[in-house]
């Protein structure tokens, strides 16, 4: 059973701080990695994709990937109360599949 | 900005009935997906569809389920003989394909089986 693991949280950070969200995955054949944000009762919203080892920055978000360690992370700089949500890590299944395997998500709470 | 749309937003059905959930993927996207999320649980992959046929499916996607692209815009998920445990949010997603793998999700259909 291929697994995507995330700490469920809640992760609480003060407004303006950096939030660090982590994810590990078991499928060594995975090539595509995604972070989604999900507000309660809503659908997943794509934040970032990353395919190569290293860092990828987009605005306040930075995704980091280490395939050797099977680890992907998301940093949110200057966290805002509106960032309070559940963050889902998703990994494609296998070498060439497009289907995504999701983690259970980390709940982030940004306090004013 | 183009988006995935889904109808209905909420469907209530009795156990044993058939339901059809509808989705309109983003117009230039080539890959379509269905996922479900049981309340309090993780998002689970059901099926992917490309070039008018199923390209991948999970163990959840058994003979009770089917998908169809009845015309150039709609993508449907049919659930036959619904069970209580089919109650969940069903999300449609689409991706451009052709080397672009980002999947964009619709707002979901909440299915309640009574």
XYZ file of N, CA and C in Angstrom:
678
model
N 0.851 -1.179 0.000
C 0.000 0.000 0.000
C 0.898 1.244 0.000
N 0.766 2.050 -1.052
C 1.559 3.262 -1.136
C 0.971 4.307 -0.194
N 1.847 4.935 0.602
C 1.376 5.860 1.615
C 1.934 7.250 1.409
N 1.132 8.236 1.770
C 1.558 9.626 1.859
C 1.231 10.071 3.282
N 2.265 10.450 4.014
C 2.109 10.720 5.442
C 2.283 12.197 5.754
N 1.383 12.715 6.539
C 1.470 14.091 7.023
C 1.070 14.124 8.487
N 1.678 15.031 9.231
C 1.204 15.267 10.600
C -0.161 15.944 10.518
N -1.091 15.451 11.305
C -2.454 15.979 11.207
C -2.591 17.372 11.813
N -1.666 17.700 12.748
C -1.751 19.006 13.394
C -2.781 18.980 14.511
N -3.318 20.141 14.885
C -3.121 21.408 14.203
C -1.749 22.032 14.459
N -1.260 22.684 13.407
C -0.059 23.480 13.503
C -0.494 24.926 13.691
N -0.097 25.498 14.793
C -0.501 26.863 15.107
C 0.696 27.793 14.996
N 0.562 28.851 14.198
C 1.632 29.829 14.054
C 1.040 31.230 14.186
N 1.809 32.166 14.697
C 1.297 33.547 14.772
C 1.346 34.218 13.407
N 0.471 35.169 13.223
C 0.445 35.944 11.981
C 1.820 36.540 11.701
N 2.257 36.427 10.446
C 3.548 36.951 10.048
C 4.691 35.954 10.140
N 4.466 34.840 10.788
C 5.511 33.826 10.950
C 5.574 32.916 9.726
N 6.582 32.034 9.729
C 6.715 31.032 8.676
C 6.069 29.729 9.159
N 5.199 29.194 8.322
C 4.610 27.880 8.610
C 5.331 26.838 7.772
N 5.688 25.737 8.397
C 6.419 24.665 7.717
C 5.595 23.388 7.772
N 5.260 22.879 6.613
C 4.418 21.689 6.502
C 5.218 20.585 5.815
N 5.125 19.396 6.344
C 5.964 18.299 5.863
C 5.151 17.109 5.382
N 5.768 16.340 4.499
C 5.090 15.194 3.901
C 6.137 14.168 3.503
N 5.892 12.919 3.792
C 6.740 11.842 3.292
C 5.888 10.886 2.478
N 6.517 10.218 1.535
C 5.781 9.305 0.659
C 6.570 8.024 0.486
N 5.880 6.941 0.163
C 6.539 5.637 0.119
C 6.834 5.144 -1.293
N 6.146 5.693 -2.292
C 6.279 5.197 -3.658
C 7.493 5.840 -4.342
N 8.573 5.066 -4.480
C 9.797 5.618 -5.089
C 9.623 5.944 -6.566
N 8.562 5.413 -7.191
C 8.309 5.698 -8.596
C 7.608 7.016 -8.840
N 7.187 7.681 -7.787
C 6.458 8.939 -7.935
C 7.363 10.026 -8.494
N 6.800 10.824 -9.397
C 7.569 11.864 -10.078
C 6.958 13.253 -9.934
N 5.703 13.312 -9.514
C 4.991 14.594 -9.465
C 4.423 14.789 -8.072
N 4.610 16.010 -7.558
C 4.265 16.283 -6.168
C 3.510 17.605 -6.098
N 2.464 17.613 -5.305
C 1.578 18.765 -5.293
C 1.179 19.104 -3.864
N 0.947 20.387 -3.662
C 0.335 20.863 -2.425
C -1.010 21.507 -2.768
N -2.022 21.071 -2.036
C -3.353 21.636 -2.172
C -3.759 22.237 -0.833
N -4.596 23.241 -0.909
C -5.205 23.832 0.286
C -6.693 23.501 0.250
N -7.224 23.105 1.392
C -8.637 22.768 1.464
C -9.258 23.453 2.672
N -10.161 24.367 2.405
C -10.947 24.967 3.479
C -12.083 24.011 3.825
N -12.559 24.102 5.041
C -13.585 23.203 5.520
C -14.814 23.227 4.612
N -15.219 22.069 4.134
C -16.405 21.961 3.298
C -16.189 22.336 1.836
N -14.948 22.641 1.485
C -14.646 23.051 0.111
C -13.765 22.013 -0.586
N -13.513 22.256 -1.847
C -12.692 21.322 -2.624
C -11.216 21.698 -2.523
N -10.320 20.756 -2.826
C -8.890 21.068 -2.827
C -8.549 22.106 -3.887
N -7.707 23.037 -3.491
C -7.264 24.117 -4.371
C -5.756 23.984 -4.565
N -5.313 23.881 -5.795
C -3.885 23.679 -6.066
C -3.077 24.927 -5.694
N -2.021 24.703 -4.897
C -1.121 25.790 -4.521
C 0.179 25.699 -5.317
N 0.794 24.522 -5.278
C 2.126 24.375 -5.861
C 2.275 22.988 -6.455
N 3.082 22.913 -7.488
C 3.538 21.626 -7.998
C 5.062 21.652 -8.003
N 5.667 20.490 -7.828
C 7.125 20.400 -7.888
C 7.501 19.042 -8.430
N 8.480 19.009 -9.328
C 8.828 17.772 -10.008
C 10.313 17.411 -9.851
N 11.140 18.416 -9.517
C 12.588 18.198 -9.430
C 13.070 18.463 -8.017
N 14.138 17.791 -7.644
C 14.745 18.038 -6.335
C 15.126 19.505 -6.178
N 14.935 20.008 -4.965
C 15.304 21.384 -4.692
C 14.107 22.196 -4.261
N 14.238 23.495 -4.416
C 13.208 24.428 -3.995
C 12.502 25.037 -5.196
N 11.217 25.347 -4.989
C 10.446 26.080 -5.987
C 9.621 27.115 -5.252
N 9.781 28.366 -5.655
C 9.127 29.467 -4.958
C 8.027 30.067 -5.819
N 6.914 30.409 -5.165
C 5.815 31.091 -5.837
C 5.175 32.024 -4.817
N 5.536 33.292 -4.904
C 4.997 34.249 -3.941
C 5.441 33.922 -2.533
N 4.482 33.793 -1.632
C 4.817 33.479 -0.229
C 5.062 31.986 -0.004
N 4.881 31.172 -1.021
C 4.995 29.724 -0.878
C 6.299 29.203 -1.477
N 6.921 28.273 -0.760
C 8.093 27.571 -1.273
C 7.882 26.083 -1.050
N 7.972 25.317 -2.142
C 7.921 23.865 -2.030
C 9.346 23.334 -2.111
N 9.611 22.298 -1.333
C 10.929 21.680 -1.323
C 10.755 20.185 -1.541
N 11.612 19.616 -2.394
C 11.514 18.198 -2.710
C 12.879 17.532 -2.554
N 12.885 16.391 -1.895
C 14.074 15.560 -1.769
C 13.659 14.130 -2.069
N 13.881 13.701 -3.312
C 13.436 12.364 -3.720
C 14.221 11.265 -3.030
N 15.476 11.494 -2.720
C 16.272 10.467 -2.041
C 15.694 10.170 -0.667
N 15.234 11.205 0.003
C 14.637 11.045 1.335
C 13.133 10.833 1.261
N 12.566 10.916 0.052
C 11.126 10.757 -0.151
C 10.357 11.736 0.729
N 10.734 12.994 0.584
C 10.251 14.043 1.471
C 9.920 15.275 0.639
N 8.763 15.858 0.933
C 8.371 17.099 0.284
C 7.793 18.018 1.348
N 8.087 19.295 1.249
C 7.619 20.234 2.265
C 7.077 21.498 1.611
N 6.334 22.239 2.388
C 5.781 23.519 1.953
C 6.045 24.540 3.045
N 6.660 25.643 2.662
C 6.860 26.759 3.571
C 5.933 27.892 3.154
N 5.272 28.461 4.150
C 4.422 29.628 3.906
C 5.012 30.787 4.690
N 5.517 31.772 3.978
C 6.092 32.950 4.644
C 5.008 33.981 4.924
N 5.260 34.807 5.924
C 4.328 35.884 6.283
C 2.898 35.330 6.366
N 2.730 34.308 7.176
C 1.428 33.633 7.289
C 0.335 34.619 7.684
N -0.829 34.431 7.074
C -1.989 35.270 7.322
C -3.129 34.427 7.888
N -4.028 35.019 8.657
C -5.175 34.249 9.156
C -5.949 33.551 8.043
N -5.969 34.144 6.845
C -6.667 33.517 5.716
C -5.969 32.251 5.221
N -4.738 32.027 5.661
C -4.045 30.783 5.311
C -4.504 29.616 6.174
N -5.295 29.895 7.185
C -5.799 28.826 8.060
C -6.673 27.882 7.249
N -6.241 26.640 7.139
C -6.900 25.642 6.291
C -6.198 24.317 6.520
N -6.654 23.305 5.826
C -5.955 22.017 5.811
C -5.138 21.937 4.535
N -3.868 21.579 4.676
C -2.957 21.503 3.532
C -2.713 20.031 3.183
N -3.019 19.705 1.957
C -2.940 18.337 1.482
C -1.718 18.141 0.600
N -0.958 17.128 0.911
C 0.157 16.715 0.065
C -0.369 15.628 -0.870
N -0.046 15.718 -2.145
C -0.510 14.727 -3.114
C 0.655 14.305 -3.995
N 0.707 13.035 -4.285
C 1.822 12.429 -5.018
C 1.252 11.538 -6.105
N 1.805 11.615 -7.301
C 1.262 10.740 -8.349
C 1.615 9.291 -8.043
N 0.771 8.413 -8.515
C 0.941 6.989 -8.215
C 1.801 6.331 -9.289
N 2.978 5.886 -8.902
C 3.770 5.102 -9.816
C 4.556 5.926 -10.814
N 5.247 5.236 -11.692
C 6.175 5.880 -12.613
C 5.481 6.764 -13.646
N 4.339 6.352 -14.118
C 3.738 7.095 -15.218
C 2.274 7.437 -14.996
N 1.731 7.041 -13.846
C 0.331 7.318 -13.602
C 0.084 8.768 -13.263
N -1.099 9.234 -13.612
C -1.502 10.595 -13.296
C -2.331 10.658 -12.018
N -2.900 9.546 -11.615
C -3.744 9.537 -10.423
C -2.957 9.994 -9.222
N -3.606 10.731 -8.345
C -2.947 11.273 -7.166
C -3.315 10.487 -5.920
N -2.303 10.283 -5.100
C -2.467 9.696 -3.774
C -2.302 10.838 -2.772
N -3.335 11.072 -1.987
C -3.331 12.202 -1.063
C -2.965 11.762 0.348
N -2.302 12.657 1.064
C -2.175 12.495 2.499
C -3.452 12.959 3.184
N -3.512 12.729 4.476
C -4.706 13.109 5.238
C -4.764 14.604 5.513
N -3.634 15.288 5.313
C -3.632 16.728 5.471
C -3.151 17.189 6.828
N -2.590 18.393 6.835
C -2.176 19.063 8.067
C -3.037 20.301 8.248
N -3.647 20.400 9.404
C -4.465 21.566 9.716
C -3.568 22.698 10.206
N -3.655 23.834 9.552
C -2.864 25.015 9.912
C -3.782 26.084 10.476
N -3.396 26.628 11.621
C -4.127 27.729 12.235
C -3.172 28.902 12.401
N -3.502 30.002 11.768
C -2.692 31.224 11.889
C -3.442 32.181 12.798
N -2.822 32.497 13.906
C -3.500 33.320 14.927
C -3.082 34.778 14.803
N -4.063 35.694 14.868
C -3.749 37.132 14.737
C -2.904 37.624 15.914
N -11.330 33.214 -15.164
C -10.415 32.062 -15.177
C -11.228 30.765 -15.324
N -10.825 29.890 -16.239
C -11.578 28.644 -16.438
C -11.611 27.811 -15.164
N -12.721 27.134 -14.958
C -12.834 26.288 -13.781
C -13.670 25.060 -14.093
N -13.491 24.064 -13.255
C -14.285 22.848 -13.334
C -15.607 23.103 -12.610
N -16.690 22.709 -13.234
C -17.993 22.851 -12.584
C -18.618 21.482 -12.371
N -19.444 21.377 -11.330
C -20.092 20.111 -11.006
C -21.545 20.369 -10.622
N -22.388 19.437 -11.042
C -23.801 19.485 -10.642
C -24.288 18.083 -10.320
N -25.223 17.941 -9.364
C -25.682 19.002 -8.475
C -24.658 19.249 -7.370
N -24.879 20.259 -6.553
C -23.977 20.487 -5.429
C -24.282 19.508 -4.296
N -25.535 19.110 -4.194
C -25.932 18.159 -3.160
C -26.983 17.221 -3.738
N -26.779 15.945 -3.542
C -27.712 14.923 -4.025
C -28.055 14.004 -2.870
N -29.354 13.856 -2.634
C -29.823 12.916 -1.621
C -30.537 11.789 -2.350
N -30.193 10.556 -2.022
C -30.805 9.421 -2.679
C -31.039 8.311 -1.674
N -31.936 7.435 -2.026
C -32.199 6.299 -1.144
C -31.296 5.126 -1.523
N -30.971 4.362 -0.537
C -30.155 3.166 -0.734
C -30.743 2.319 -1.856
N -29.878 1.859 -2.752
C -30.328 1.021 -3.850
C -30.635 1.774 -5.133
N -30.724 3.092 -5.047
C -31.007 3.892 -6.234
C -29.719 4.186 -7.008
N -29.908 4.607 -8.228
C -28.792 4.997 -9.082
C -28.684 6.513 -9.116
N -27.444 7.005 -9.106
C -27.245 8.459 -9.221
C -26.228 8.732 -10.317
N -26.372 9.883 -10.920
C -25.409 10.353 -11.911
C -24.904 11.716 -11.468
N -23.606 11.802 -11.311
C -22.968 13.057 -10.948
C -22.319 13.636 -12.195
N -22.490 14.925 -12.380
C -22.044 15.560 -13.621
C -20.937 16.565 -13.387
N -20.100 16.665 -14.377
C -18.927 17.528 -14.309
C -18.692 18.125 -15.694
N -18.277 19.383 -15.705
C -17.785 19.992 -16.935
C -16.337 20.375 -16.687
N -15.412 19.622 -17.264
C -13.981 19.932 -17.058
C -13.595 21.238 -17.763
N -12.411 21.715 -17.463
C -11.871 22.888 -18.148
C -11.709 22.554 -19.630
N -12.081 23.483 -20.490
C -12.356 23.160 -21.888
C -11.157 22.601 -22.664
N -9.947 23.022 -22.417
C -8.823 22.514 -23.196
C -8.088 21.376 -22.486
N -8.665 20.865 -21.418
C -8.031 19.774 -20.678
C -8.382 18.433 -21.308
N -7.424 17.521 -21.224
C -7.576 16.219 -21.876
C -7.787 15.065 -20.910
N -7.406 15.253 -19.636
C -7.518 14.198 -18.637
C -8.585 14.584 -17.611
N -9.391 13.622 -17.256
C -10.476 13.866 -16.309
C -10.414 12.810 -15.218
N -10.828 13.225 -14.024
C -10.696 12.354 -12.860
C -11.926 12.479 -11.975
N -12.184 11.421 -11.238
C -13.109 11.463 -10.117
C -12.379 11.018 -8.861
N -12.610 11.785 -7.802
C -12.110 11.457 -6.468
C -13.300 11.527 -5.519
N -13.152 10.899 -4.359
C -14.170 11.060 -3.334
C -13.493 11.327 -2.002
N -14.247 11.950 -1.117
C -13.747 12.215 0.230
C -14.885 11.955 1.205
N -14.766 10.860 1.922
C -15.705 10.571 2.998
C -15.422 11.549 4.137
N -16.460 11.984 4.811
C -16.323 13.005 5.854
C -15.240 12.639 6.864
N -14.282 13.544 7.024
C -13.209 13.351 7.994
C -12.067 12.489 7.507
N -12.148 12.033 6.243
C -11.107 11.166 5.726
C -10.361 11.840 4.576
N -9.380 11.137 4.055
C -8.562 11.737 3.005
C -9.259 11.649 1.642
N -8.782 12.436 0.708
C -9.265 12.390 -0.665
C -8.758 11.098 -1.314
N -9.669 10.367 -1.946
C -9.321 9.073 -2.545
C -9.580 9.079 -4.047
N -8.641 8.574 -4.791
C -8.760 8.468 -6.240
C -9.753 7.373 -6.613
N -10.604 7.658 -7.588
C -11.517 6.643 -8.114
C -11.091 6.212 -9.514
N -11.002 7.179 -10.436
C -10.805 6.819 -11.832
C -10.252 8.010 -12.599
N -9.488 7.697 -13.638
C -9.057 8.729 -14.581
C -9.486 8.321 -15.984
N -9.650 9.309 -16.836
C -10.267 9.108 -18.152
C -9.517 9.945 -19.161
N -9.133 9.312 -20.263
C -8.392 10.023 -21.306
C -8.746 9.417 -22.654
N -8.975 10.243 -23.620
C -9.228 9.773 -24.983
C -10.404 8.803 -25.014
N -11.426 9.150 -24.258
C -12.684 8.391 -24.232
C -12.576 6.992 -23.648
N -11.578 6.795 -22.818
C -11.531 5.525 -22.118
C -10.872 5.684 -20.760
N -11.145 4.731 -19.873
C -10.541 4.744 -18.554
C -9.049 4.458 -18.687
N -8.223 5.308 -18.077
C -6.782 5.090 -18.115
C -6.255 4.490 -16.811
N -6.857 4.833 -15.691
C -6.493 4.230 -14.406
C -7.755 4.137 -13.546
N -7.785 3.164 -12.684
C -8.871 3.098 -11.708
C -8.358 2.469 -10.427
N -9.020 2.811 -9.327
C -8.614 2.273 -8.045
C -9.477 1.054 -7.707
N -9.124 0.434 -6.595
C -9.897 -0.719 -6.127
C -11.321 -0.312 -5.748
N -11.499 0.940 -5.381
C -12.841 1.416 -5.024
C -13.749 1.380 -6.242
N -13.204 1.664 -7.394
C -13.979 1.786 -8.633
C -14.307 0.396 -9.168
N -15.344 -0.205 -8.589
C -15.734 -1.556 -9.017
C -16.920 -1.467 -9.970
N -17.605 -2.585 -10.177
C -18.695 -2.633 -11.161
C -19.874 -1.738 -10.801
N -19.883 -1.240 -9.576
C -20.951 -0.344 -9.162
C -20.820 1.034 -9.842
N -19.631 1.344 -10.271
C -19.318 2.659 -10.811
C -19.085 2.585 -12.323
N -19.416 3.668 -13.000
C -19.044 3.804 -14.402
C -18.873 5.290 -14.709
N -18.104 5.566 -15.738
C -17.901 6.940 -16.176
C -18.173 7.025 -17.665
N -18.507 8.242 -18.075
C -18.856 8.454 -19.465
C -18.583 9.895 -19.843
N -18.240 10.080 -21.114
C -18.118 11.431 -21.668
C -19.193 11.494 -22.751
N -20.425 11.828 -22.385
C -21.551 11.695 -23.327
C -21.511 12.704 -24.471
N -20.787 13.822 -24.273
C -20.679 14.816 -25.332
C -19.343 15.517 -25.178
N -19.144 16.612 -25.869
C -17.845 17.259 -25.867
C -17.512 18.043 -24.625
N -18.481 18.154 -23.697
C -18.197 18.975 -22.533
C -18.429 18.263 -21.206
N -19.376 17.347 -21.130
C -19.713 16.724 -19.854
C -18.922 15.460 -19.594
N -18.710 15.212 -18.315
C -18.054 13.985 -17.850
C -18.854 13.512 -16.646
N -19.361 12.282 -16.710
C -20.276 11.836 -15.660
C -19.754 10.628 -14.899
N -20.184 10.543 -13.660
C -19.933 9.382 -12.814
C -21.286 8.802 -12.429
N -21.505 7.548 -12.785
C -22.738 6.867 -12.424
C -22.435 5.884 -11.306
N -23.268 5.929 -10.281
C -23.163 4.973 -9.176
C -24.460 4.203 -9.133
N -24.366 2.908 -9.359
C -25.555 2.052 -9.357
C -25.765 1.472 -7.973
N -27.038 1.236 -7.660
C -27.379 0.543 -6.426
C -26.608 1.110 -5.228
N -26.842 2.377 -4.951
C -26.073 3.071 -3.926
C -26.220 2.431 -2.555
N -25.135 2.544 -1.787
C -25.076 2.017 -0.427
C -24.818 3.177 0.541
N -25.105 2.933 1.795
C -24.900 3.979 2.800
C -23.461 4.484 2.768
N -22.527 3.559 2.582
C -21.106 3.918 2.609
C -20.643 4.693 1.379
N -21.527 4.885 0.406
C -21.194 5.740 -0.743
C -21.366 7.217 -0.415
N -21.936 7.519 0.739
C -22.104 8.914 1.149
C -20.738 9.560 1.289
N -20.515 10.640 0.538
C -19.213 11.294 0.494
C -19.327 12.536 -0.375
N -18.243 13.325 -0.375
C -18.082 14.373 -1.384
C -17.393 13.760 -2.584
N -17.929 13.995 -3.749
C -17.329 13.495 -4.975
C -16.791 14.696 -5.756
N -15.503 14.633 -6.014
C -14.832 15.725 -6.724
C -14.435 15.270 -8.122
N -14.723 16.111 -9.078
C -14.218 15.952 -10.431
C -12.991 16.839 -10.573
N -12.027 16.387 -11.319
C -10.828 17.186 -11.573
C -10.434 17.007 -13.030
N -9.671 17.968 -13.525
C -9.156 17.827 -14.889
C -7.737 18.365 -14.959
N -6.992 17.856 -15.907
C -5.632 18.346 -16.135
C -5.404 18.449 -17.634
N -4.482 19.322 -17.970
C -4.222 19.623 -19.365
C -3.610 18.441 -20.102
N -2.785 17.647 -19.385
C -2.050 16.594 -20.051
C -0.933 17.202 -20.874
N -0.403 16.466 -21.815
C 0.644 16.966 -22.719
C 1.810 17.537 -21.908
N 2.206 16.818 -20.857
C 3.318 17.232 -20.016
C 2.950 18.115 -18.855
N 1.694 18.537 -18.752
C 1.238 19.356 -17.627
C 0.338 18.500 -16.752
N 0.743 18.295 -15.514
C 0.084 17.312 -14.665
C -0.776 17.911 -13.557
N -0.819 19.227 -13.471
C -1.595 19.841 -12.407
C -3.072 19.538 -12.584
N -3.696 19.075 -11.517
C -5.119 18.750 -11.535
C -5.899 19.836 -10.807
N -6.958 20.288 -11.441
C -7.815 21.337 -10.894
C -9.158 20.720 -10.556
N -9.578 20.985 -9.332
C -10.766 20.329 -8.797
C -12.001 21.214 -8.937
N -13.130 20.562 -9.167
C -14.403 21.237 -9.094
C -14.862 21.379 -7.656
N -15.999 22.056 -7.452
C -16.467 22.319 -6.084
C -17.020 21.098 -5.368
N -17.303 20.043 -6.117
C -17.768 18.814 -5.483
C -19.271 18.655 -5.477
N -19.693 17.405 -5.390
C -21.098 17.046 -5.159
C -21.152 16.263 -3.860
N -21.946 16.765 -2.941
C -22.135 16.000 -1.692
C -23.241 14.987 -1.917
N -22.904 13.714 -1.843
C -23.878 12.635 -2.004
C -24.246 12.085 -0.637
N -25.518 12.098 -0.361
C -26.035 11.535 0.879
C -26.961 10.385 0.533
N -26.626 9.198 1.000
C -27.438 8.013 0.772
C -28.165 7.680 2.072
N -29.482 7.616 1.996
C -30.282 7.360 3.208
C -30.928 5.979 3.173
